[in-house]
Coordinates of N, CA and C in Angstrom, one line a residue:
M1 N 100.1 109.8 89.5 CA 100.0 108.3 89.4 C 98.7 107.8 90.0
R2 N 98.3 106.7 89.4 CA 97.2 106.0 90.0 C 97.8 104.8 90.8
I3 N 97.6 104.7 92.1 CA 98.3 103.7 92.9 C 97.2 102.9 93.6
L4 N 97.5 101.6 93.7 CA 96.7 100.6 94.5 C 97.6 100.3 95.7
T5 N 97.1 100.5 96.9 CA 97.8 100.2 98.1 C 97.0 99.0 98.8
I6 N 97.7 97.9 99.0 CA 97.1 96.7 99.6 C 97.8 96.6 101.0
E7 N 97.1 97.0 102.0 CA 97.7 97.1 103.3 C 96.7 97.0 104.4
D8 N 96.8 96.0 105.3 CA 95.8 95.8 106.3 C 95.9 96.7 107.6
N9 N 97.1 97.4 107.7 CA 97.2 98.3 108.8 C 96.6 99.6 108.5
R10 N 95.5 100.0 109.1 CA 94.8 101.2 108.7 C 95.6 102.4 109.0
H11 N 96.4 102.4 110.0 CA 97.2 103.6 110.4 C 98.2 103.9 109.3
I12 N 98.9 102.8 108.8 CA 99.9 103.0 107.7 C 99.2 103.4 106.5
A13 N 98.1 102.7 106.1 CA 97.3 103.1 104.9 C 96.9 104.5 104.9
A14 N 96.4 105.0 106.1 CA 95.9 106.4 106.2 C 97.1 107.4 106.0
N15 N 98.3 107.1 106.6 CA 99.4 107.9 106.4 C 99.8 108.0 105.0
I16 N 99.8 106.9 104.3 CA 100.2 106.8 102.9 C 99.2 107.7 102.1
A17 N 97.9 107.5 102.4 CA 96.9 108.2 101.6 C 97.0 109.7 101.9
Q18 N 97.2 110.1 103.1 CA 97.3 111.6 103.4 C 98.5 112.2 102.7
F19 N 99.6 111.5 102.7 CA 100.8 112.1 102.0 C 100.7 112.1 100.5
L20 N 100.4 111.0 99.9 CA 100.4 110.8 98.5 C 99.2 111.6 97.8
E21 N 98.0 111.6 98.4 CA 96.9 112.3 97.8 C 97.2 113.8 97.9
A22 N 97.8 114.3 98.9 CA 98.2 115.7 99.0 C 99.2 116.1 97.9
R23 N 99.9 115.1 97.4 CA 100.9 115.4 96.3 C 100.3 115.1 94.9
G24 N 99.0 114.9 94.8 CA 98.3 114.8 93.5 C 98.1 113.4 93.0
H25 N 98.5 112.4 93.8 CA 98.3 111.0 93.3 C 96.9 110.5 93.7
T26 N 96.4 109.6 92.9 CA 95.1 109.0 93.1 C 95.3 107.6 93.7
L27 N 94.6 107.2 94.8 CA 94.8 106.0 95.4 C 93.5 105.2 95.6
D28 N 93.7 103.9 95.4 CA 92.6 102.9 95.8 C 93.3 102.0 96.9
F29 N 92.4 101.5 97.8 CA 92.9 100.7 98.9 C 92.2 99.4 99.1
A30 N 93.0 98.4 99.6 CA 92.4 97.1 99.9 C 93.0 96.7 101.2
E31 N 92.2 96.1 102.1 CA 92.7 95.7 103.4 C 93.0 94.2 103.5
D32 N 92.8 93.4 102.4 CA 93.0 92.0 102.4 C 93.5 91.6 101.0
G33 N 94.1 90.4 100.9 CA 94.7 90.0 99.7 C 93.7 89.7 98.6
I34 N 92.6 89.1 99.0 CA 91.6 88.8 98.0 C 91.0 90.0 97.3
T35 N 90.6 91.0 98.1 CA 90.1 92.3 97.5 C 91.2 92.9 96.7
G36 N 92.4 92.9 97.2 CA 93.5 93.6 96.5 C 93.8 92.9 95.1
L37 N 93.8 91.6 95.1 CA 94.0 90.9 93.8 C 92.9 91.3 92.8
H38 N 91.7 91.3 93.3 CA 90.5 91.7 92.4 C 90.7 93.1 91.8
L39 N 91.0 94.0 92.7 CA 91.2 95.4 92.2 C 92.4 95.5 91.2
A40 N 93.5 94.8 91.5 CA 94.6 94.8 90.6 C 94.4 94.2 89.3
I41 N 93.5 93.3 89.2 CA 93.1 92.6 87.9 C 92.2 93.5 87.1
V42 N 91.1 94.0 87.7 CA 90.1 94.7 87.0 C 90.4 96.1 86.7
N43 N 91.3 96.7 87.4 CA 91.7 98.1 87.1 C 93.1 98.3 86.6
A44 N 93.3 99.5 86.0 CA 94.7 99.8 85.5 C 95.4 100.7 86.5
Y45 N 96.5 100.3 87.0 CA 97.2 101.2 88.0 C 98.6 101.4 87.4
D46 N 99.2 102.5 87.8 CA 100.6 102.8 87.5 C 101.6 101.9 88.3
V47 N 101.2 101.8 89.6 CA 102.1 101.0 90.5 C 101.2 100.4 91.6
I48 N 101.7 99.4 92.3 CA 101.0 98.8 93.4 C 101.9 98.7 94.6
V49 N 101.4 99.1 95.7 CA 102.1 99.0 97.0 C 101.5 97.8 97.7
L50 N 102.3 96.8 98.0 CA 101.8 95.5 98.4 C 102.4 95.1 99.8
D51 N 101.6 95.0 100.8 CA 102.1 94.5 102.1 C 102.3 93.0 102.0
L52 N 103.3 92.4 102.7 CA 103.6 91.0 102.6 C 102.6 90.2 103.5
M53 N 102.3 90.6 104.7 CA 101.4 89.9 105.6 C 100.0 90.5 105.5
L54 N 99.1 89.7 104.8 CA 97.7 90.1 104.6 C 96.8 89.0 105.0
P55 N 95.6 89.4 105.5 CA 94.5 88.4 105.7 C 93.9 88.0 104.3
G56 N 93.5 86.7 104.3 CA 92.8 86.2 103.1 C 93.8 85.6 102.1
M57 N 94.9 86.3 101.8 CA 95.9 85.9 100.8 C 97.1 86.7 101.1
D58 N 98.3 86.0 101.3 CA 99.5 86.8 101.6 C 100.0 87.5 100.4
G59 N 101.0 88.4 100.6 CA 101.5 89.2 99.5 C 102.2 88.4 98.4
L60 N 102.9 87.3 98.9 CA 103.7 86.5 97.9 C 102.7 85.8 97.0
V61 N 101.7 85.2 97.5 CA 100.7 84.4 96.7 C 100.0 85.4 95.8
L62 N 99.6 86.6 96.3 CA 99.0 87.6 95.5 C 99.8 88.0 94.3
C63 N 101.1 88.2 94.6 CA 102.0 88.7 93.6 C 102.2 87.6 92.5
R64 N 102.4 86.4 92.9 CA 102.5 85.3 91.9 C 101.3 85.1 91.1
R65 N 100.1 85.2 91.7 CA 98.8 85.1 90.9 C 98.7 86.2 90.0
L66 N 99.1 87.4 90.4 CA 98.9 88.5 89.5 C 99.8 88.4 88.3
R67 N 101.0 87.9 88.5 CA 102.0 87.7 87.4 C 101.7 86.5 86.5
E68 N 101.5 85.4 87.2 CA 101.4 84.1 86.4 C 100.0 83.8 85.9
D69 N 99.0 84.1 86.7 CA 97.6 83.7 86.3 C 97.0 84.9 85.5
A70 N 97.0 86.1 86.1 CA 96.4 87.2 85.5 C 97.2 87.9 84.4
L71 N 98.6 87.5 84.4 CA 99.5 88.1 83.4 C 99.5 89.6 83.4
K72 N 99.4 90.2 84.6 CA 99.5 91.6 84.8 C 101.0 92.0 85.2
D73 N 101.5 93.0 84.5 CA 102.9 93.4 84.8 C 103.0 94.7 85.5
T74 N 101.9 95.2 86.1 CA 102.0 96.4 86.9 C 103.1 96.4 87.9
P75 N 104.0 97.4 87.9 CA 105.1 97.5 88.9 C 104.6 97.3 90.3
I76 N 105.3 96.5 91.1 CA 104.9 96.2 92.5 C 106.0 96.5 93.4
L77 N 105.7 97.3 94.4 CA 106.7 97.6 95.5 C 106.1 96.9 96.8
M78 N 106.9 95.9 97.3 CA 106.5 95.2 98.5 C 106.9 96.0 99.7
L79 N 106.0 96.2 100.6 CA 106.1 97.0 101.8 C 106.0 96.0 103.0
T80 N 107.0 95.8 103.8 CA 107.0 94.8 104.8 C 108.0 95.0 105.9
A81 N 107.7 94.4 107.1 CA 108.6 94.5 108.2 C 109.7 93.4 108.1
R82 N 109.6 92.5 107.2 CA 110.6 91.4 107.0 C 111.8 92.0 106.2
D83 N 113.0 91.8 106.7 CA 114.1 92.4 106.1 C 115.3 91.5 105.9
T84 N 115.0 90.1 106.0 CA 116.1 89.2 105.7 C 116.3 89.0 104.2
L85 N 117.5 88.5 103.9 CA 117.8 88.3 102.4 C 116.8 87.3 101.9
T86 N 116.5 86.2 102.6 CA 115.6 85.2 102.1 C 114.2 85.8 101.8
D87 N 113.8 86.7 102.7 CA 112.5 87.4 102.5 C 112.5 88.2 101.2
K88 N 113.6 88.9 101.0 CA 113.7 89.7 99.8 C 113.8 88.9 98.5
L89 N 114.6 87.8 98.6 CA 114.6 86.9 97.4 C 113.3 86.3 97.1
D90 N 112.5 85.9 98.2 CA 111.2 85.4 97.9 C 110.3 86.4 97.3
G91 N 110.4 87.7 97.7 CA 109.6 88.8 97.1 C 109.9 89.0 95.6
F92 N 111.2 89.1 95.3 CA 111.6 89.3 93.9 C 111.2 88.1 93.1
S93 N 111.4 86.9 93.6 CA 111.1 85.7 92.9 C 109.6 85.6 92.6
A94 N 108.8 86.1 93.5 CA 107.3 86.1 93.2 C 106.9 87.2 92.2
G95 N 107.8 88.1 91.8 CA 107.5 89.1 90.8 C 107.5 90.5 91.2
A96 N 107.9 90.8 92.5 CA 108.0 92.2 92.9 C 109.2 92.9 92.2
D97 N 109.0 94.2 92.1 CA 110.0 95.0 91.4 C 110.9 95.8 92.4
D98 N 110.4 96.1 93.6 CA 111.1 96.8 94.6 C 110.6 96.4 95.9
Y99 N 111.4 96.7 97.0 CA 111.2 96.2 98.3 C 111.5 97.3 99.3
L100 N 110.6 97.7 100.2 CA 110.8 98.8 101.1 C 110.4 98.2 102.5
V101 N 111.3 98.4 103.5 CA 111.2 97.8 104.8 C 110.6 98.8 105.7
K102 N 109.6 98.4 106.5 CA 109.0 99.2 107.6 C 109.9 99.3 108.7
P103 N 110.0 100.4 109.4 CA 109.3 101.7 109.1 C 110.0 102.4 108.0
F104 N 109.3 103.2 107.2 CA 109.9 103.8 106.0 C 109.5 105.3 106.0
S105 N 110.2 106.0 105.2 CA 109.9 107.4 104.9 C 108.9 107.5 103.8
L106 N 107.9 108.3 104.0 CA 106.9 108.6 103.0 C 107.5 109.2 101.7
R107 N 108.5 110.1 101.9 CA 109.1 110.7 100.8 C 109.9 109.6 100.0
E108 N 110.5 108.7 100.7 CA 111.2 107.6 99.9 C 110.2 106.7 99.2
L109 N 109.1 106.5 99.8 CA 108.1 105.7 99.2 C 107.6 106.3 97.9
E110 N 107.4 107.6 97.9 CA 106.9 108.3 96.7 C 108.0 108.3 95.6
A111 N 109.3 108.5 96.1 CA 110.4 108.5 95.1 C 110.5 107.1 94.4
R112 N 110.4 106.1 95.2 CA 110.5 104.7 94.6 C 109.4 104.4 93.7
L113 N 108.2 104.9 94.0 CA 107.0 104.6 93.2 C 107.2 105.4 91.9
L114 N 107.6 106.6 91.9 CA 107.9 107.4 90.7 C 109.0 106.8 89.9
A115 N 110.0 106.3 90.5 CA 111.1 105.6 89.8 C 110.6 104.3 89.1
L116 N 109.7 103.6 89.8 CA 109.1 102.4 89.2 C 108.3 102.7 88.0
K117 N 107.5 103.7 88.1 CA 106.7 104.1 86.9 C 107.6 104.5 85.7
R118 N 108.6 105.3 86.0 CA 109.5 105.8 84.9 C 110.2 104.7 84.3
R119 N 110.7 103.8 85.0 CA 111.6 102.7 84.4 C 110.8 101.6 83.8
T120 N 109.5 101.5 84.1 CA 108.7 100.5 83.4 C 107.8 101.0 82.3
D121 N 107.9 102.3 82.0 CA 107.3 102.8 80.8 C 107.9 102.1 79.6
P122 N 107.2 101.5 78.7 CA 107.8 100.7 77.7 C 108.5 101.6 76.6
P123 N 109.7 101.3 76.2 CA 110.5 102.0 75.2 C 109.9 101.6 73.8
R124 N 108.8 102.2 73.4 CA 108.1 101.8 72.2 C 108.9 101.9 70.9
L125 N 109.9 102.9 70.9 CA 110.6 103.1 69.7 C 111.9 102.3 69.6
A126 N 112.2 101.5 70.6 CA 113.4 100.7 70.6 C 113.3 99.6 69.7
G127 N 114.4 99.1 69.1 CA 114.3 98.0 68.2 C 114.4 96.7 68.9
R128 N 114.2 95.6 68.2 CA 114.2 94.3 68.7 C 115.7 93.9 69.1
L129 N 115.9 93.3 70.2 CA 117.2 92.9 70.7 C 117.3 91.4 70.6
T130 N 118.5 90.9 70.1 CA 118.8 89.5 70.1 C 120.2 89.2 70.5
V131 N 120.3 88.1 71.3 CA 121.6 87.6 71.7 C 121.5 86.1 71.5
G132 N 122.1 85.5 70.5 CA 121.9 84.1 70.2 C 120.5 83.8 69.9
D133 N 119.9 82.8 70.7 CA 118.5 82.5 70.5 C 117.6 83.2 71.4
L134 N 118.1 84.2 72.1 CA 117.3 85.1 73.1 C 116.9 86.3 72.3
E135 N 115.6 86.6 72.4 CA 115.0 87.8 71.8 C 114.2 88.6 72.7
Y136 N 114.2 89.9 72.6 CA 113.4 90.8 73.4 C 112.9 91.9 72.5
N137 N 111.5 92.0 72.4 CA 110.9 93.0 71.6 C 110.3 94.1 72.6
P138 N 111.0 95.3 72.7 CA 110.5 96.3 73.6 C 109.2 96.9 73.3
A139 N 108.8 96.7 72.0 CA 107.5 97.3 71.6 C 106.3 96.4 72.2
T140 N 106.6 95.1 72.2 CA 105.5 94.2 72.7 C 105.8 93.7 74.1
L141 N 107.0 94.0 74.6 CA 107.5 93.5 76.0 C 107.6 92.0 76.0
I142 N 107.7 91.3 74.9 CA 107.8 89.9 74.9 C 109.3 89.4 74.8
V143 N 109.6 88.5 75.7 CA 111.0 87.9 75.8 C 110.8 86.4 75.4
K144 N 111.6 86.0 74.5 CA 111.6 84.6 74.0 C 113.0 84.0 74.0
R145 N 113.2 82.8 74.3 CA 114.4 82.0 74.0 C 114.1 80.7 73.3
A146 N 114.7 80.5 72.2 CA 114.5 79.3 71.4 C 113.0 79.1 71.1
G147 N 112.3 80.3 70.9 CA 110.9 80.3 70.6 C 110.0 80.2 71.7
L148 N 110.5 80.0 72.9 CA 109.6 79.9 74.1 C 109.5 81.2 74.8
T149 N 108.3 81.6 75.1 CA 108.1 82.9 75.8 C 108.5 82.8 77.3
I150 N 109.2 83.8 77.7 CA 109.7 83.9 79.1 C 109.0 85.0 79.8
D151 N 108.5 84.7 81.0 CA 107.9 85.7 81.9 C 108.9 86.4 82.8
L152 N 109.0 87.7 82.7 CA 109.8 88.5 83.5 C 109.1 89.7 84.1
S153 N 109.5 90.2 85.2 CA 108.8 91.4 85.8 C 109.4 92.6 85.0
P154 N 108.7 93.8 85.2 CA 109.1 95.0 84.4 C 110.6 95.3 84.7
T155 N 111.0 95.2 86.0 CA 112.4 95.6 86.3 C 113.4 94.6 85.7
T156 N 113.1 93.3 85.8 CA 114.0 92.4 85.2 C 114.1 92.5 83.7
R157 N 113.0 92.9 83.1 CA 113.0 93.1 81.6 C 114.0 94.3 81.3
K158 N 113.9 95.3 82.1 CA 114.8 96.5 81.8 C 116.3 96.1 82.0
I159 N 116.6 95.4 83.1 CA 117.9 94.9 83.3 C 118.4 94.1 82.1
L160 N 117.5 93.1 81.7 CA 117.9 92.3 80.6 C 118.1 93.1 79.3
A161 N 117.3 94.1 79.1 CA 117.5 94.9 77.9 C 118.9 95.6 77.9
L162 N 119.2 96.2 79.1 CA 120.5 96.8 79.3 C 121.6 95.9 79.0
L163 N 121.6 94.7 79.5 CA 122.6 93.7 79.2 C 122.7 93.2 77.8
M164 N 121.5 93.1 77.2 CA 121.5 92.7 75.8 C 122.0 93.8 74.9
R165 N 121.8 95.0 75.2 CA 122.3 96.1 74.3 C 123.8 96.2 74.5
A166 N 124.3 95.8 75.6 CA 125.8 95.8 75.9 C 126.4 94.5 75.7
T167 N 125.8 93.6 74.9 CA 126.3 92.2 74.8 C 127.8 92.1 74.6
H168 N 128.4 91.2 75.3 CA 129.9 91.0 75.3 C 130.6 91.9 76.2
R169 N 130.1 93.1 76.5 CA 130.8 94.0 77.4 C 130.4 93.7 78.8
V170 N 131.3 93.8 79.8 CA 131.0 93.7 81.2 C 130.3 94.9 81.7
V171 N 129.1 94.7 82.2 CA 128.3 95.8 82.7 C 128.4 95.8 84.2
G172 N 129.0 96.9 84.8 CA 129.2 96.9 86.2 C 127.9 97.1 87.1
R173 N 128.0 96.6 88.3 CA 126.8 96.8 89.2 C 126.4 98.2 89.3
A174 N 127.3 99.2 89.4 CA 127.0 100.6 89.6 C 126.3 101.1 88.4
E175 N 126.7 100.7 87.2 CA 126.0 101.1 86.0 C 124.6 100.6 85.9
I176 N 124.4 99.3 86.3 CA 123.0 98.8 86.2 C 122.2 99.5 87.3
E177 N 122.7 99.7 88.5 CA 121.9 100.3 89.5 C 121.5 101.8 89.1
R178 N 122.5 102.5 88.5 CA 122.2 103.9 88.1 C 121.2 103.9 87.0
E179 N 121.2 103.0 86.1 CA 120.3 102.9 85.0 C 118.9 102.6 85.5
I180 N 118.8 101.6 86.4 CA 117.5 101.1 86.8 C 116.9 102.0 88.0
W181 N 117.7 102.3 88.9 CA 117.2 103.0 90.1 C 117.5 104.5 90.2
G182 N 118.4 105.0 89.4 CA 118.8 106.4 89.4 C 119.4 106.7 90.7
D183 N 118.9 107.8 91.4 CA 119.6 108.3 92.6 C 119.0 107.6 93.8
N184 N 118.1 106.6 93.7 CA 117.5 106.0 94.8 C 117.7 104.5 94.8
P185 N 118.9 104.0 94.7 CA 119.2 102.6 94.7 C 118.7 101.9 96.0
P186 N 118.2 100.7 95.9 CA 117.9 99.9 97.1 C 119.1 99.3 97.6
D187 N 119.0 98.4 98.6 CA 120.2 97.8 99.2 C 120.8 96.8 98.2
S188 N 121.9 96.3 98.5 CA 122.7 95.5 97.5 C 122.0 94.2 97.1
D189 N 121.1 93.7 98.0 CA 120.4 92.5 97.7 C 119.5 92.6 96.5
A190 N 119.0 93.8 96.2 CA 117.9 93.9 95.1 C 118.5 93.5 93.8
L191 N 119.6 94.1 93.4 CA 120.2 93.7 92.0 C 120.5 92.3 92.0
R192 N 121.1 91.7 93.0 CA 121.5 90.3 93.0 C 120.2 89.4 92.8
S193 N 119.1 89.8 93.5 CA 117.9 89.1 93.3 C 117.3 89.1 91.9
H194 N 117.4 90.3 91.3 CA 116.9 90.4 89.9 C 117.8 89.6 89.0
I195 N 119.1 89.7 89.2 CA 120.0 88.9 88.3 C 119.7 87.4 88.5
H196 N 119.5 87.0 89.7 CA 119.1 85.6 90.0 C 117.8 85.2 89.2
A197 N 116.8 86.1 89.2 CA 115.6 85.8 88.5 C 115.8 85.7 87.0
I198 N 116.6 86.6 86.5 CA 116.9 86.6 85.0 C 117.6 85.3 84.7
R199 N 118.6 84.9 85.5 CA 119.3 83.7 85.2 C 118.4 82.5 85.2
N200 N 117.6 82.4 86.2 CA 116.7 81.3 86.3 C 115.7 81.2 85.1
A201 N 115.3 82.4 84.6 CA 114.4 82.4 83.5 C 115.0 82.2 82.1
I202 N 116.1 82.8 81.8 CA 116.7 82.7 80.5 C 117.8 81.6 80.3
D203 N 118.3 81.1 81.4 CA 119.4 80.1 81.3 C 119.1 78.8 81.9
K204 N 118.4 78.7 83.0 CA 118.2 77.4 83.7 C 117.6 76.3 82.9
P205 N 116.6 76.7 82.0 CA 116.0 75.6 81.2 C 116.8 75.2 80.0
F206 N 117.9 75.9 79.7 CA 118.6 75.7 78.4 C 120.0 75.3 78.6
P207 N 120.6 74.5 77.7 CA 121.9 74.0 77.9 C 123.1 75.0 77.8
I208 N 122.9 76.0 77.0 CA 123.9 77.1 76.8 C 123.6 78.3 77.7
K209 N 124.5 78.6 78.6 CA 124.3 79.8 79.5 C 124.7 81.1 78.9
L210 N 123.8 82.1 78.9 CA 124.1 83.4 78.3 C 124.6 84.4 79.3
L211 N 124.0 84.4 80.5 CA 124.3 85.4 81.6 C 125.5 84.9 82.4
H212 N 126.6 85.7 82.4 CA 127.8 85.3 83.2 C 128.2 86.4 84.2
T213 N 128.6 85.9 85.4 CA 129.0 86.8 86.4 C 130.5 87.0 86.2
V214 N 131.0 88.2 86.2 CA 132.5 88.5 86.2 C 132.8 89.0 87.6
H215 N 133.3 88.1 88.4 CA 133.5 88.4 89.8 C 134.3 89.7 90.1
G216 N 133.7 90.5 90.9 CA 134.4 91.8 91.2 C 134.2 92.9 90.2
S217 N 133.5 92.6 89.1 CA 133.3 93.6 88.0 C 131.8 93.8 87.7
G218 N 131.1 92.7 87.4 CA 129.7 92.9 87.0 C 129.2 91.7 86.2
Y219 N 128.5 91.9 85.1 CA 127.8 90.8 84.4 C 128.0 91.0 82.9
R220 N 128.1 89.9 82.2 CA 128.1 89.9 80.7 C 127.0 88.9 80.2
L221 N 126.4 89.4 79.1 CA 125.4 88.5 78.5 C 125.9 88.3 77.0
Y222 N 126.2 87.0 76.8 CA 126.8 86.7 75.4 C 126.7 85.2 75.2
V223 N 126.8 84.8 74.0 CA 126.9 83.4 73.6 C 128.4 83.0 73.7
P224 N 128.7 82.0 74.6 CA 130.2 81.7 74.8 C 130.9 81.4 73.5
H225 N 130.4 80.6 72.6 CA 131.2 80.2 71.5 C 131.4 81.3 70.5
E226 N 130.6 82.4 70.7 CA 130.8 83.6 69.8 C 131.8 84.6 70.4
N227 N 132.3 84.3 71.6 CA 133.2 85.3 72.3 C 134.5 85.4 71.6

């Protein structure tokens, strides 16, 4: 993998470099947000490791600018000492795909980065998905509702595709977590945060809600009047 690590703690950055480069990965580094944003825009990376607290530009602002201004969907793992639910929700809302709290295992970091790369490889042979006026084309990675293009992170797109393929069926939390994260699921807040992001993107601006929570069971994506 080609990895960009944006981390101002030189000791942590050096440990990441020593471990991942020894395992065959190629790394670039930035010690501040402005340099990190520039590298992320001008280069192609498989994944980005992004610290939350950075000089010049913090990780949340960088993530939003990368997603909304530069329209880059490179998978992002946020690496931070902040571990509250609010912090995690803010990270996912800004466009992060995964969240790892310091201190962390370097083996777990690599496993999560590999999982991010695997699950964000576009399914080029998959067909167009539609539920009501919601459309997703896996070949182009474009999501639209009522003709309006919707911006989603790579992980939220994959969750949406899973729900669209299973339209009308209740998809359990365990099934989603297994499909998205495999044997390395994050804590329970991650899925909730991604579902929240999907709901805000595909439902909040529209009168008919497509994504429904079935309490104690999971989630259903369907047009209510077609149920």
